[in-house]
CSV table of C-alpha atoms and ligand atoms in Angstrom, one decimal:
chain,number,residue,atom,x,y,z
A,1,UNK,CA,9.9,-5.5,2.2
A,2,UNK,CA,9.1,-3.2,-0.6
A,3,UNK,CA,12.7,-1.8,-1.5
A,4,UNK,CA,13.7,-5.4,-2.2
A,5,UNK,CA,11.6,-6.1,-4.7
A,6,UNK,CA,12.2,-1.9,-6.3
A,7,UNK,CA,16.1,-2.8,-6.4
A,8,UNK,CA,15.4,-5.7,-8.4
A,9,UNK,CA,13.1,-4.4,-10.2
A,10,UNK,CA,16.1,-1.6,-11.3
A,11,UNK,CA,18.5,-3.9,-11.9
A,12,UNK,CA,16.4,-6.1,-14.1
A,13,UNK,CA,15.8,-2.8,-15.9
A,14,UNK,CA,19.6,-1.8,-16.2
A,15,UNK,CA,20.1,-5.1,-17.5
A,16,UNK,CA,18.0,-4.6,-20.7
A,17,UNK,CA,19.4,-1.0,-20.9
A,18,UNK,CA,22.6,-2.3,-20.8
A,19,UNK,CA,22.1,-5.1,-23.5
A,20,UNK,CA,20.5,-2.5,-26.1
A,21,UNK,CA,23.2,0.0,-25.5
A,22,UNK,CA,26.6,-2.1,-25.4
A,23,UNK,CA,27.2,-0.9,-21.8
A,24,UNK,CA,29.8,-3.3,-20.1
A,25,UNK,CA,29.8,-1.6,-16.8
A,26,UNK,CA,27.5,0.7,-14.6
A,27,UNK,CA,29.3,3.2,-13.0
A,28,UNK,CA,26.2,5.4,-11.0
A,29,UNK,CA,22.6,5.2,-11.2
A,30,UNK,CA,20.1,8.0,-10.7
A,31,UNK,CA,16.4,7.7,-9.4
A,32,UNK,CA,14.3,10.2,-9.5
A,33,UNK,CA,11.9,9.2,-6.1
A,34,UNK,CA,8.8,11.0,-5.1
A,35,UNK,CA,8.6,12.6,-2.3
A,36,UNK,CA,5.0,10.7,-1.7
A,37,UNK,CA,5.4,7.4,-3.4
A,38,UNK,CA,6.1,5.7,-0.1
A,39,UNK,CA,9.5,4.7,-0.8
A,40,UNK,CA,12.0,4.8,1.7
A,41,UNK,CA,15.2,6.0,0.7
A,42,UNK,CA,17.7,5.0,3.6
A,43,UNK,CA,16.1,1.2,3.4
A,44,UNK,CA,16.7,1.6,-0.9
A,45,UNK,CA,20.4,2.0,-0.8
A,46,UNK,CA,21.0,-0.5,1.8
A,47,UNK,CA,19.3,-3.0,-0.1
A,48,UNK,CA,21.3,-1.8,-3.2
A,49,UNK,CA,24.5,-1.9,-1.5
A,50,UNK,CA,23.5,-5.6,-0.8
A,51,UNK,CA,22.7,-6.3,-4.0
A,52,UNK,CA,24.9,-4.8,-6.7
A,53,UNK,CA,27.8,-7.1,-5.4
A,54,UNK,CA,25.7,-10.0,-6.7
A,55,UNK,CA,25.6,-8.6,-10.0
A,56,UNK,CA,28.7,-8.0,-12.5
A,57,UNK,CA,26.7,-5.2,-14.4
A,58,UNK,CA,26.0,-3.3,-11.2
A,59,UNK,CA,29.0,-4.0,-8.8
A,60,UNK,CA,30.2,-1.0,-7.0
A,61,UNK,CA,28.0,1.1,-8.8
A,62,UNK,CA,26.8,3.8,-6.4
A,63,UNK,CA,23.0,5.0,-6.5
A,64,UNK,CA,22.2,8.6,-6.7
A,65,UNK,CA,18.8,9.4,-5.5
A,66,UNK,CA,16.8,12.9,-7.0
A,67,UNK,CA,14.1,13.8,-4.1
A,68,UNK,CA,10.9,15.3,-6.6
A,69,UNK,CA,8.8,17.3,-3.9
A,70,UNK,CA,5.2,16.5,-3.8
A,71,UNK,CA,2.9,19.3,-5.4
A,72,UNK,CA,-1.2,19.1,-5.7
A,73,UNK,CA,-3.4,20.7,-7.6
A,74,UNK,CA,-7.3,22.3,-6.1
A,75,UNK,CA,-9.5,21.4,-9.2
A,76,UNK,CA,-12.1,23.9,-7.4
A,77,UNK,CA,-9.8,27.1,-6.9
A,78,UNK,CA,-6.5,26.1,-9.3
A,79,UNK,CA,-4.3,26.6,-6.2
A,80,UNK,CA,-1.4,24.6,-6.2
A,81,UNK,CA,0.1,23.8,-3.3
A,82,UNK,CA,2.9,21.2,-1.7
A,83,UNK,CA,1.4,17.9,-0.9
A,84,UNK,CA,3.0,17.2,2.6
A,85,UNK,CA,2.0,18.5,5.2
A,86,UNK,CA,-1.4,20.2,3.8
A,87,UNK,CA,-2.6,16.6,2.3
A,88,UNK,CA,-6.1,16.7,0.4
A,89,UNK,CA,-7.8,19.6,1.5
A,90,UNK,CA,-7.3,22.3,-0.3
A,91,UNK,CA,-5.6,25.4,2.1
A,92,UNK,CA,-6.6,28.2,-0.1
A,93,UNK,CA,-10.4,27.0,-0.2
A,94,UNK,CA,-10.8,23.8,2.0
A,95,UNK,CA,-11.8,21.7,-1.3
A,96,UNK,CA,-11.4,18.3,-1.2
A,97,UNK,CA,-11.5,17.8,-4.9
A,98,UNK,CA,-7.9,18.2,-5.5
A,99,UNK,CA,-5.3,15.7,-7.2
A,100,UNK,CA,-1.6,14.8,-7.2
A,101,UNK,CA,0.0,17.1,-9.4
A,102,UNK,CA,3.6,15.7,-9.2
A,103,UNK,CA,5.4,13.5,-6.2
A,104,UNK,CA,4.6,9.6,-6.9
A,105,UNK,CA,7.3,9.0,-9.3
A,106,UNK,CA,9.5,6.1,-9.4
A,107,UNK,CA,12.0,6.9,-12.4
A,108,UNK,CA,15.7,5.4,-13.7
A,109,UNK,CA,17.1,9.5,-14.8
A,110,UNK,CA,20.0,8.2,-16.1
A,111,UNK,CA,23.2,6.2,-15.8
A,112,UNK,CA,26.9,6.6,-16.0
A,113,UNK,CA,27.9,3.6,-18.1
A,114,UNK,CA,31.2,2.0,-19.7
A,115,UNK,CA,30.3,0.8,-23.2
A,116,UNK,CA,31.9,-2.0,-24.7
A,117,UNK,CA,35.1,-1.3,-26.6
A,118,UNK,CA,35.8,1.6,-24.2
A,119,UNK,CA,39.3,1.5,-23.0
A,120,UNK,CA,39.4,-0.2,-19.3
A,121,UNK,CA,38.8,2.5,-16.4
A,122,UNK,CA,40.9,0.8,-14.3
A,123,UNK,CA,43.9,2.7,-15.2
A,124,UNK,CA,46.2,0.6,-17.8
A,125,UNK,CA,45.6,2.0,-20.8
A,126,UNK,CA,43.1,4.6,-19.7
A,127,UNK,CA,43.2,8.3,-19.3
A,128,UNK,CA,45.0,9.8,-16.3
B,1,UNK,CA,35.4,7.9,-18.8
B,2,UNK,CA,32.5,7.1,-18.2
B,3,UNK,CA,29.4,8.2,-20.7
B,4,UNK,CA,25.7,9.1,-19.1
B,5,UNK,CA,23.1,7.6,-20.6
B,6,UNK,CA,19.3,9.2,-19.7
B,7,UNK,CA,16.9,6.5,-19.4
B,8,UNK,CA,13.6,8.0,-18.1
B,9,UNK,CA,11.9,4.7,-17.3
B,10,UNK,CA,9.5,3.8,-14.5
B,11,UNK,CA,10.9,1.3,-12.9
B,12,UNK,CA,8.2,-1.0,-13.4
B,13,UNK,CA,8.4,-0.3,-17.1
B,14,UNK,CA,10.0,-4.2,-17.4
B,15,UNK,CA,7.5,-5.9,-15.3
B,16,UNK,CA,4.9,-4.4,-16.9
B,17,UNK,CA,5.9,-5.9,-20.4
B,18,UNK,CA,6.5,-9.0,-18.7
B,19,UNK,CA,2.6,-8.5,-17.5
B,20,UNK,CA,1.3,-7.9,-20.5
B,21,UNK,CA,3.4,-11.4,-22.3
B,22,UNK,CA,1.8,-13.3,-19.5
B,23,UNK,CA,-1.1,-12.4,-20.0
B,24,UNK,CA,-1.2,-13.4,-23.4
B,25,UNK,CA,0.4,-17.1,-22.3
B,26,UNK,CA,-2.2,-17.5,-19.7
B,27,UNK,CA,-5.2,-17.0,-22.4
B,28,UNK,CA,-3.8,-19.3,-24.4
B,29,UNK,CA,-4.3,-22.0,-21.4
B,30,UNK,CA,-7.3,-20.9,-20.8
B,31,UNK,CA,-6.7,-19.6,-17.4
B,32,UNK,CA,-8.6,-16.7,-16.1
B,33,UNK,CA,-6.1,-15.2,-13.3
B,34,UNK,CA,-7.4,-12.9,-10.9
B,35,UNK,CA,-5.3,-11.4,-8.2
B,36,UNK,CA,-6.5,-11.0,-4.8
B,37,UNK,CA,-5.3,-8.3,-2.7
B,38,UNK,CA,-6.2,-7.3,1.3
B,39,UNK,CA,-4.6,-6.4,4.3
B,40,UNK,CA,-3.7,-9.6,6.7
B,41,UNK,CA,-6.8,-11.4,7.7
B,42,UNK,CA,-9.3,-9.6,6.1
B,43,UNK,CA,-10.3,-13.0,4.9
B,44,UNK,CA,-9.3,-13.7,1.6
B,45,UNK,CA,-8.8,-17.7,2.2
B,46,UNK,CA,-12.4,-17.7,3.9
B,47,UNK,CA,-13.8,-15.9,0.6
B,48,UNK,CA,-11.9,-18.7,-1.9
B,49,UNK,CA,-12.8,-21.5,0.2
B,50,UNK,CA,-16.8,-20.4,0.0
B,51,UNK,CA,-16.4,-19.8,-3.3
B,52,UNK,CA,-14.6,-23.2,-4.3
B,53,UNK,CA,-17.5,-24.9,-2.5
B,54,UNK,CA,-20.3,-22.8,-3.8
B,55,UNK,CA,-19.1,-22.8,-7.5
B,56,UNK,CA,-18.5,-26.4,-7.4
B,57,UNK,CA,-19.4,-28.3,-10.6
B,58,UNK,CA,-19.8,-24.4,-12.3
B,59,UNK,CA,-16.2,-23.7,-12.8
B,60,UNK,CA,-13.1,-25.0,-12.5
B,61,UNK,CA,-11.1,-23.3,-9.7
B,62,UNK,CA,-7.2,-23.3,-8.7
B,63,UNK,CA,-5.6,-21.4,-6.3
B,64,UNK,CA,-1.9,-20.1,-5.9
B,65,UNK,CA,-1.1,-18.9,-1.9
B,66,UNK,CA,1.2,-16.5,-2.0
B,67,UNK,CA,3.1,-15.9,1.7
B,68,UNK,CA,6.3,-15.3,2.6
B,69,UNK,CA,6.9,-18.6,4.3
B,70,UNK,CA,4.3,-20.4,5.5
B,71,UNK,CA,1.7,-22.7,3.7
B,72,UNK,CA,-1.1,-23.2,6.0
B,73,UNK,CA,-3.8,-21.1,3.7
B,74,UNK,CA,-3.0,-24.4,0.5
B,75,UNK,CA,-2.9,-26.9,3.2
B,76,UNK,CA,-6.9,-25.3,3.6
B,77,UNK,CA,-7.3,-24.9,0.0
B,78,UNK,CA,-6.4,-28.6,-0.3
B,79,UNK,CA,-9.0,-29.7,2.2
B,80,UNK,CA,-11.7,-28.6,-0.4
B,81,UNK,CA,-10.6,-30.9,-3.0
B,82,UNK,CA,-9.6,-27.9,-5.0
B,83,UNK,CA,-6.0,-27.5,-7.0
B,84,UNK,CA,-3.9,-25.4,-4.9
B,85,UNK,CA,0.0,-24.4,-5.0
B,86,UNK,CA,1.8,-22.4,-2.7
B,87,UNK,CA,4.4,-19.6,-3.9
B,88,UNK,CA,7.2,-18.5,-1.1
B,89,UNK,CA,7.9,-14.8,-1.7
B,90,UNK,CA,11.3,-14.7,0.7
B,91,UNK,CA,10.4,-11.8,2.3
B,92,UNK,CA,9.2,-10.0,-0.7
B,93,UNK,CA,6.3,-8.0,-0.1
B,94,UNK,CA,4.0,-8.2,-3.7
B,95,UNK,CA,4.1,-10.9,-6.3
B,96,UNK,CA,5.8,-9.6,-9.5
B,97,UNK,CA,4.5,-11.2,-13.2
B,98,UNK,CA,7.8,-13.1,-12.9
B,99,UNK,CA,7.0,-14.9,-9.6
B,100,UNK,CA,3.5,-15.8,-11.3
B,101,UNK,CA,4.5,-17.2,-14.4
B,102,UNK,CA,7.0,-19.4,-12.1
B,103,UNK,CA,4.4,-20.2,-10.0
B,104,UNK,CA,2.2,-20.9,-12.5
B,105,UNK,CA,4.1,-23.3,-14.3
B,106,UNK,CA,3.4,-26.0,-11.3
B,107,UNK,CA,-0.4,-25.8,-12.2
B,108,UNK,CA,-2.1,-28.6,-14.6
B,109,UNK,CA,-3.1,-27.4,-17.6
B,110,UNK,CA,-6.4,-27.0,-17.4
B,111,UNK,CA,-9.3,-24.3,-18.6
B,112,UNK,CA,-10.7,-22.1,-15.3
B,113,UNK,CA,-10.3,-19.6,-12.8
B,114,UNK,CA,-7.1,-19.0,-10.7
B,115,UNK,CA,-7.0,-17.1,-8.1
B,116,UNK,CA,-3.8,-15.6,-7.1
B,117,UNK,CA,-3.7,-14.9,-3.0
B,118,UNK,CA,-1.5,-12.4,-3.0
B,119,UNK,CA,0.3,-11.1,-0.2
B,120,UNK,CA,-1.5,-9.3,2.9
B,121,UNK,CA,-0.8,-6.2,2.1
B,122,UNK,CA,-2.8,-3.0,0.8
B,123,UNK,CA,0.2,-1.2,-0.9
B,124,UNK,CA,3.2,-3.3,-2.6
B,125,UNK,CA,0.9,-5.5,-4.3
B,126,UNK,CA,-1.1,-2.5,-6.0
B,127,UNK,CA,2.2,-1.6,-7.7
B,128,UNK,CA,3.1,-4.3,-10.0
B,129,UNK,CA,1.4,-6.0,-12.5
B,130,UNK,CA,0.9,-10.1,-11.7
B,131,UNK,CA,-0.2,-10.6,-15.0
B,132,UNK,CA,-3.8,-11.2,-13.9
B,133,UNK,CA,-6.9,-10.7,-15.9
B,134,UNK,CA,-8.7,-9.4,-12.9
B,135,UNK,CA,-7.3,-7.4,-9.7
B,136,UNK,CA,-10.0,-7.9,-7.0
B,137,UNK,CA,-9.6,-6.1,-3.6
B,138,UNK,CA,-11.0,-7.7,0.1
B,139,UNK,CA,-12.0,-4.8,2.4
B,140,UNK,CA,-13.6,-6.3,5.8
B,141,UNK,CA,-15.8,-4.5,7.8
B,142,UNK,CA,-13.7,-4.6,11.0
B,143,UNK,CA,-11.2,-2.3,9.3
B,144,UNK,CA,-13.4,0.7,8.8
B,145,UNK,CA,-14.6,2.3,5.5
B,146,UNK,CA,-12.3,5.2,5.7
B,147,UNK,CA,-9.8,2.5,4.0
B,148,UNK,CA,-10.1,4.4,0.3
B,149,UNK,CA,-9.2,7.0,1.8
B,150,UNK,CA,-5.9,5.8,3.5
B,151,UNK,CA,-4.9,3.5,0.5
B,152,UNK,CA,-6.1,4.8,-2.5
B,153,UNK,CA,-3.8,3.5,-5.4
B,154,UNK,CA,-5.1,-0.3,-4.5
B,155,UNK,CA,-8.7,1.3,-5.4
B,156,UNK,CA,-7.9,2.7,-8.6
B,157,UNK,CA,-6.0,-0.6,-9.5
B,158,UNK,CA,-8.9,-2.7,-8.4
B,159,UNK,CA,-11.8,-4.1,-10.7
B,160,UNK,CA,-13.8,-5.5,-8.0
B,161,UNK,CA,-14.4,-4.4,-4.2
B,162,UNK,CA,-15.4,-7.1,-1.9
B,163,UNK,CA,-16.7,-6.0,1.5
B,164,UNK,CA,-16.4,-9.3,3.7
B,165,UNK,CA,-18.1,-9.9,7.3
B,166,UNK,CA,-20.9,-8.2,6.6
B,167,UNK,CA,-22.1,-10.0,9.3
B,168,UNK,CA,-20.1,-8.5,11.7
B,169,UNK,CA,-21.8,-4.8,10.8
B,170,UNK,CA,-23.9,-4.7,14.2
B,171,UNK,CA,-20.9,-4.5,16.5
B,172,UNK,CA,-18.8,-1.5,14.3
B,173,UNK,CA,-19.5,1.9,12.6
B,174,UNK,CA,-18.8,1.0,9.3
B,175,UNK,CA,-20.9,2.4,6.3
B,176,UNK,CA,-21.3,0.2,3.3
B,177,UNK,CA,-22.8,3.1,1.2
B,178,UNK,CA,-19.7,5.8,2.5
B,179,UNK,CA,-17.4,2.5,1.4
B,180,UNK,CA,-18.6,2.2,-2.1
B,181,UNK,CA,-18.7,5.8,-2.9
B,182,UNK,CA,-15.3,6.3,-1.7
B,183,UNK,CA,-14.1,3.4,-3.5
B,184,UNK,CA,-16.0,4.7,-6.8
B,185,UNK,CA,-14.3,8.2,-6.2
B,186,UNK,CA,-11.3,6.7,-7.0
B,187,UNK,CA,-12.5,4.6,-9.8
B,188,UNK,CA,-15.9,4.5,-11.0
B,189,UNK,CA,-15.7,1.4,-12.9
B,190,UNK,CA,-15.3,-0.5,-9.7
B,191,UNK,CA,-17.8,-3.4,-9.1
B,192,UNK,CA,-18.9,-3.6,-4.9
B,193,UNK,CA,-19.7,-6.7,-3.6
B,194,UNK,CA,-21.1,-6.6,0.1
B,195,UNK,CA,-20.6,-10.2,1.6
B,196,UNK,CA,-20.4,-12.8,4.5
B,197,UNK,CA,-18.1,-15.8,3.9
B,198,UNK,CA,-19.6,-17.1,6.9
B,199,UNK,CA,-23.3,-17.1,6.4
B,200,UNK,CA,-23.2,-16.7,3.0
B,201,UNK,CA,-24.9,-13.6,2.4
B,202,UNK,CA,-24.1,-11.7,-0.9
B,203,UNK,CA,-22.0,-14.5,-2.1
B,204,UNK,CA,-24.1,-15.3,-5.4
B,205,UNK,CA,-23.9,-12.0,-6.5
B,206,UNK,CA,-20.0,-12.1,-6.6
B,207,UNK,CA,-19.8,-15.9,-8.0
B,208,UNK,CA,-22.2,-14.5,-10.6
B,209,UNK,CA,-19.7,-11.1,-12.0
B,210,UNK,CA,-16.6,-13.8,-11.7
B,211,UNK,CA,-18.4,-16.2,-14.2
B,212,UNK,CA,-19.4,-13.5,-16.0
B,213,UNK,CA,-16.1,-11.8,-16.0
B,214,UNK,CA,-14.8,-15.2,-17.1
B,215,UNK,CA,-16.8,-15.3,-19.9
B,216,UNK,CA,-16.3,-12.1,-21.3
B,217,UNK,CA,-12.8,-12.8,-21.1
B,218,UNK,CA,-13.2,-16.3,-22.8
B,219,UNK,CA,-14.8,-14.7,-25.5
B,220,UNK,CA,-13.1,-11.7,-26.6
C,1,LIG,N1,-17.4,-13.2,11.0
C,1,LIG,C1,-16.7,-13.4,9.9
C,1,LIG,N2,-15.4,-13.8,10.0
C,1,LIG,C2,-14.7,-14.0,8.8
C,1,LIG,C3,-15.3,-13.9,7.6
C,1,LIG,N3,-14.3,-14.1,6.6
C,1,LIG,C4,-13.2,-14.4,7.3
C,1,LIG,N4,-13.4,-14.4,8.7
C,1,LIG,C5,-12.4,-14.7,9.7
C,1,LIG,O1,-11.3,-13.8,9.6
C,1,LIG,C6,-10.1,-14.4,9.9
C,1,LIG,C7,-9.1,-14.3,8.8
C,1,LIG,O2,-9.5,-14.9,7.7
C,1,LIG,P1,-8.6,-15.4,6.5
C,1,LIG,O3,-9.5,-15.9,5.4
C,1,LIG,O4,-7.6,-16.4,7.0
C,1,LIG,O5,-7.9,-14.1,6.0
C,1,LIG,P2,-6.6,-13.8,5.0
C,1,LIG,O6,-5.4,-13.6,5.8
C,1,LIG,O7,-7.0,-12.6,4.2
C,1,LIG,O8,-6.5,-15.1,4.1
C,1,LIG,C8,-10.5,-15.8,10.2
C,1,LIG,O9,-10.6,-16.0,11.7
C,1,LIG,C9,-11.8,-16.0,9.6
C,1,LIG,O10,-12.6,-17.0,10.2
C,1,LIG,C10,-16.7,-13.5,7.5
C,1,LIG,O11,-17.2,-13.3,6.4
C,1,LIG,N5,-17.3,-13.3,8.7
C,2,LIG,MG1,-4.9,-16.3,3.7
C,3,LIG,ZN1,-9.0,25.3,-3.6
């Protein structure tokens, strides 16, 4: 299954982030997913919710998930046009010499992090 | 309070590196990796096993199997004489250059080629980076050349193109010619080898770019 080995992939990722940043705690990740690059998005956060209770870094962390819509590019006319449902041939010129423009990305955006020497979130101590 | 830190990374960004390091390692062993990528019974045990035999006494060959639980394909490996290990994936779909290296590390230390069997499967394994030298791809003739066209990211990551049971081409409409030109629309570097692992037609030609590969590796 392909979003097992993705989530690890993430958190292996986080984990460096985390070490060169001094972040104790992940409280939200955000993907940015293509909406071609045959990842499936339901399947993602289940395998998430599974694993970010295995990891102190991660736990409870929730994953936010940016949909980028696919766009492709006619190299023969210029016309750019979205990817699903038109595919490879071109509907302004029925090229077939046309590329991905944007839509296959796999990207960590960002994260919402606790850094070390923060006050606990937890409440004692912290900010109402 | 929690602070937002933007990142920007692929997420294969750390298995690349990892790639890349093991890479390095490897060379200094002296171990030529190539990963081997198909769908499910296109016949990527059938090609090793011919080439084992044929390249006997030319080049040392090992072989890590890949699968998600079984280990029938080293048991066959075995057979030959040949060094074989067998990697369980758990249900992962690809090998990552962290699985390899582990993998790798039950293999004698000792100069050649290694072929990775990866798992059957013509996406997952096309995204990561094994760490291998060489990505070679298996497409057999019973699948159909409009393959490129379906799966095109394991074309662009592929140095070679193997087209196996060529002698199965009387009994289906599959176009060797359409097959390599849509393979080398994708990427024109690609080196196509038409071949039968079971009557041995073409077979020379691909032993002779892996020892060649091999040696242009070796001596860069
Ligand atoms: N006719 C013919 N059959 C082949 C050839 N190569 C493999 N096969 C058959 O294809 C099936 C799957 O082969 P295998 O090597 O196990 O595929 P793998 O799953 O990719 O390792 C087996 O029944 C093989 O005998 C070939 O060149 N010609
Ligand atoms: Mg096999
Ligand atoms: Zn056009």
């Amino acid at each position: 299954m392909h979003e097992l080995g993705i989530v690890k992939h993430v958190i292996k990722t986080l984990e460096e982030v985390a070490a060169e940043n001094d972040v104790r705690r992940i409280g939200s990740v955000t993907l940015r997913i293509g909406e071609v690059s045959g990842v499936v998005v339901e399947q993602l956060v289940d395998c998430w919710n599974y694993f970010r209770e295995k990891n102190a870094l991660v736990r409870g962390a929730e994953l936010k998930v940016e949909l980028v819509e696919a766009l492709t590019r006619c190299t023969e006319c210029e016309t750019v046009y979205k990817t699903v449902p038109q595919g490879k041939i071109c509907p302004n010129c029925g090229s077939g010499s046309t590329y991905l423009l944007v839509g296959n990305e796999f990207s960590i955006k960002e994260i919402e992090a606790e850094l070390n020497g923060d006050p606990p979130a937890d409440g004692q101590g912290g900010r109402s | 309070m929690l602070k937002v830190i933007e990142l920007k990374r692929t997420v294969t960004d750390s298995n690349d590196r990892d790639a890349a390091l093991l890479r390095g390692e490897l060379k200094e062993r002296g171990i030529f990796l190539i990963n081997l990528m198909s769908a499910p019974g296109s016949g990527k045990t059938t090609l090793l096993s011919r080439t084992i035999t044929d390249l006997a006494g030319e080049a040392a060959i090992g072989v890590m199997e890949a699968d998600i639980a079984s280990d029938v394909d080293a048991a066959r490996i075995k057979a030959l004489g040949a060094e074989s290990i067998q990697v369980h994936t758990d249900g992962m779909c690809h090998m990552d250059a962290g699985m390899t290296r582990a993998g790798l590390e039950g293999m004698e230390d000792r100069p050649g080629i290694v072929f990775l069997e990866n798992i059957g499967n013509l996406i997952c394994p096309a995204e990561f980076d094994t760490g291998a030298h060489k990505n070679v791809m298996i497409l057999s003739v019973p699948e159909g050349d409009d393959k490129p066209l379906k799966y095109p990211l394991m074309f662009t990551k592929s140095d070679a193109l193997v087209i196996t049971k060529t002698d199965t081409l009387p009994y289906f409409d599959f176009d060797i010619e359409k097959a390599a030109s849509r393979a080398k629309a994708l990427n024109p570097d690609i080196a196509v080898f038409p071949v039968s692992a079971k009557t041995g037609e073409g077979m020379r030609a691909w032993e002779d770019w892996l020892i060649s590969s091999r040696g242009e590796w070796n001596d860069a």
